[in-house]
Amino acid sequence: MAESAPPAKTGFALGLAMAVNQIAVILAPPALGLLTDLTGSFTPAWGLLSAMTAVALTATARAERLNTGRTRRSETASL
């Protein structure tokens, strides 16, 4: 996270990431518990967690690929 933010915005980016993380830590257990109670099964909760993990992995891989391409272009331009 720190490497992807501009140097002047590193603190803000890390603070925002930590705040979002803490909100998720507070809201996820009751929300998944409610989903389990409403459906009578743990399967939808596990499915939702799996889908969210897949989205996060895809976004991370995509951001890394874009960041790597940006780094290569700047290295080429400086030569």
XYZ file of C-alpha atoms in Angstrom:
79
model
C 0.000 0.000 0.000
C 2.721 2.468 0.943
C 4.613 1.838 -2.290
C 1.571 2.466 -4.480
C 0.750 5.873 -2.977
C 2.583 9.068 -3.903
C 5.219 9.922 -1.258
C 3.232 12.910 0.017
C 0.095 10.778 0.463
C 1.593 7.661 2.087
C 0.274 8.469 5.561
C -3.213 9.183 4.254
C -3.263 5.980 2.173
C -2.155 3.820 5.089
C -4.607 5.508 7.462
C -7.466 4.978 5.029
C -6.519 1.324 4.524
C -6.376 0.761 8.282
C -9.741 2.495 8.807
C -11.437 0.390 6.120
C -9.854 -2.731 7.613
C -11.165 -1.939 11.095
C -14.676 -1.229 9.793
C -14.631 -4.599 7.996
C -13.433 -6.333 11.186
C -16.405 -4.878 13.081
C -19.100 -5.411 10.426
C -18.169 -8.742 8.816
C -18.951 -11.173 11.671
C -22.478 -9.879 12.369
C -23.258 -9.584 8.653
C -22.071 -13.119 7.935
C -23.909 -14.388 11.009
C -27.115 -12.744 9.788
C -26.618 -14.291 6.334
C -26.127 -17.701 7.958
C -29.246 -17.249 10.118
C -31.371 -16.128 7.171
C -30.306 -18.994 4.918
C -29.893 -21.691 7.570
C -26.549 -22.690 6.086
C -22.926 -21.627 6.205
C -22.553 -22.163 2.445
C -23.659 -18.639 1.370
C -21.349 -17.038 3.944
C -18.384 -19.090 2.733
C -19.353 -18.343 -0.866
C -19.439 -14.614 -0.140
C -16.051 -14.768 1.593
C -14.618 -16.713 -1.353
C -15.996 -14.207 -3.858
C -14.614 -11.266 -1.882
C -11.204 -12.955 -1.730
C -11.239 -13.537 -5.491
C -12.122 -9.874 -6.113
C -9.326 -8.692 -3.796
C -6.766 -10.982 -5.447
C -7.835 -9.839 -8.914
C -7.643 -6.160 -7.953
C -4.230 -6.652 -6.359
C -2.850 -8.503 -9.381
C -4.234 -5.883 -11.736
C -2.800 -3.000 -9.701
C 0.569 -4.743 -9.524
C 0.565 -5.294 -13.284
C -0.292 -1.621 -13.917
C 2.325 -0.469 -11.421
C 4.996 -2.716 -12.962
C 4.222 -1.361 -16.429
C 4.422 2.198 -15.144
C 7.810 1.474 -13.539
C 9.166 -0.068 -16.736
C 8.032 2.939 -18.782
C 9.691 5.399 -16.396
C 12.930 3.361 -16.403
C 12.923 3.299 -20.215
C 12.260 7.031 -20.405
C 15.200 7.816 -18.127
C 17.640 5.945 -20.375
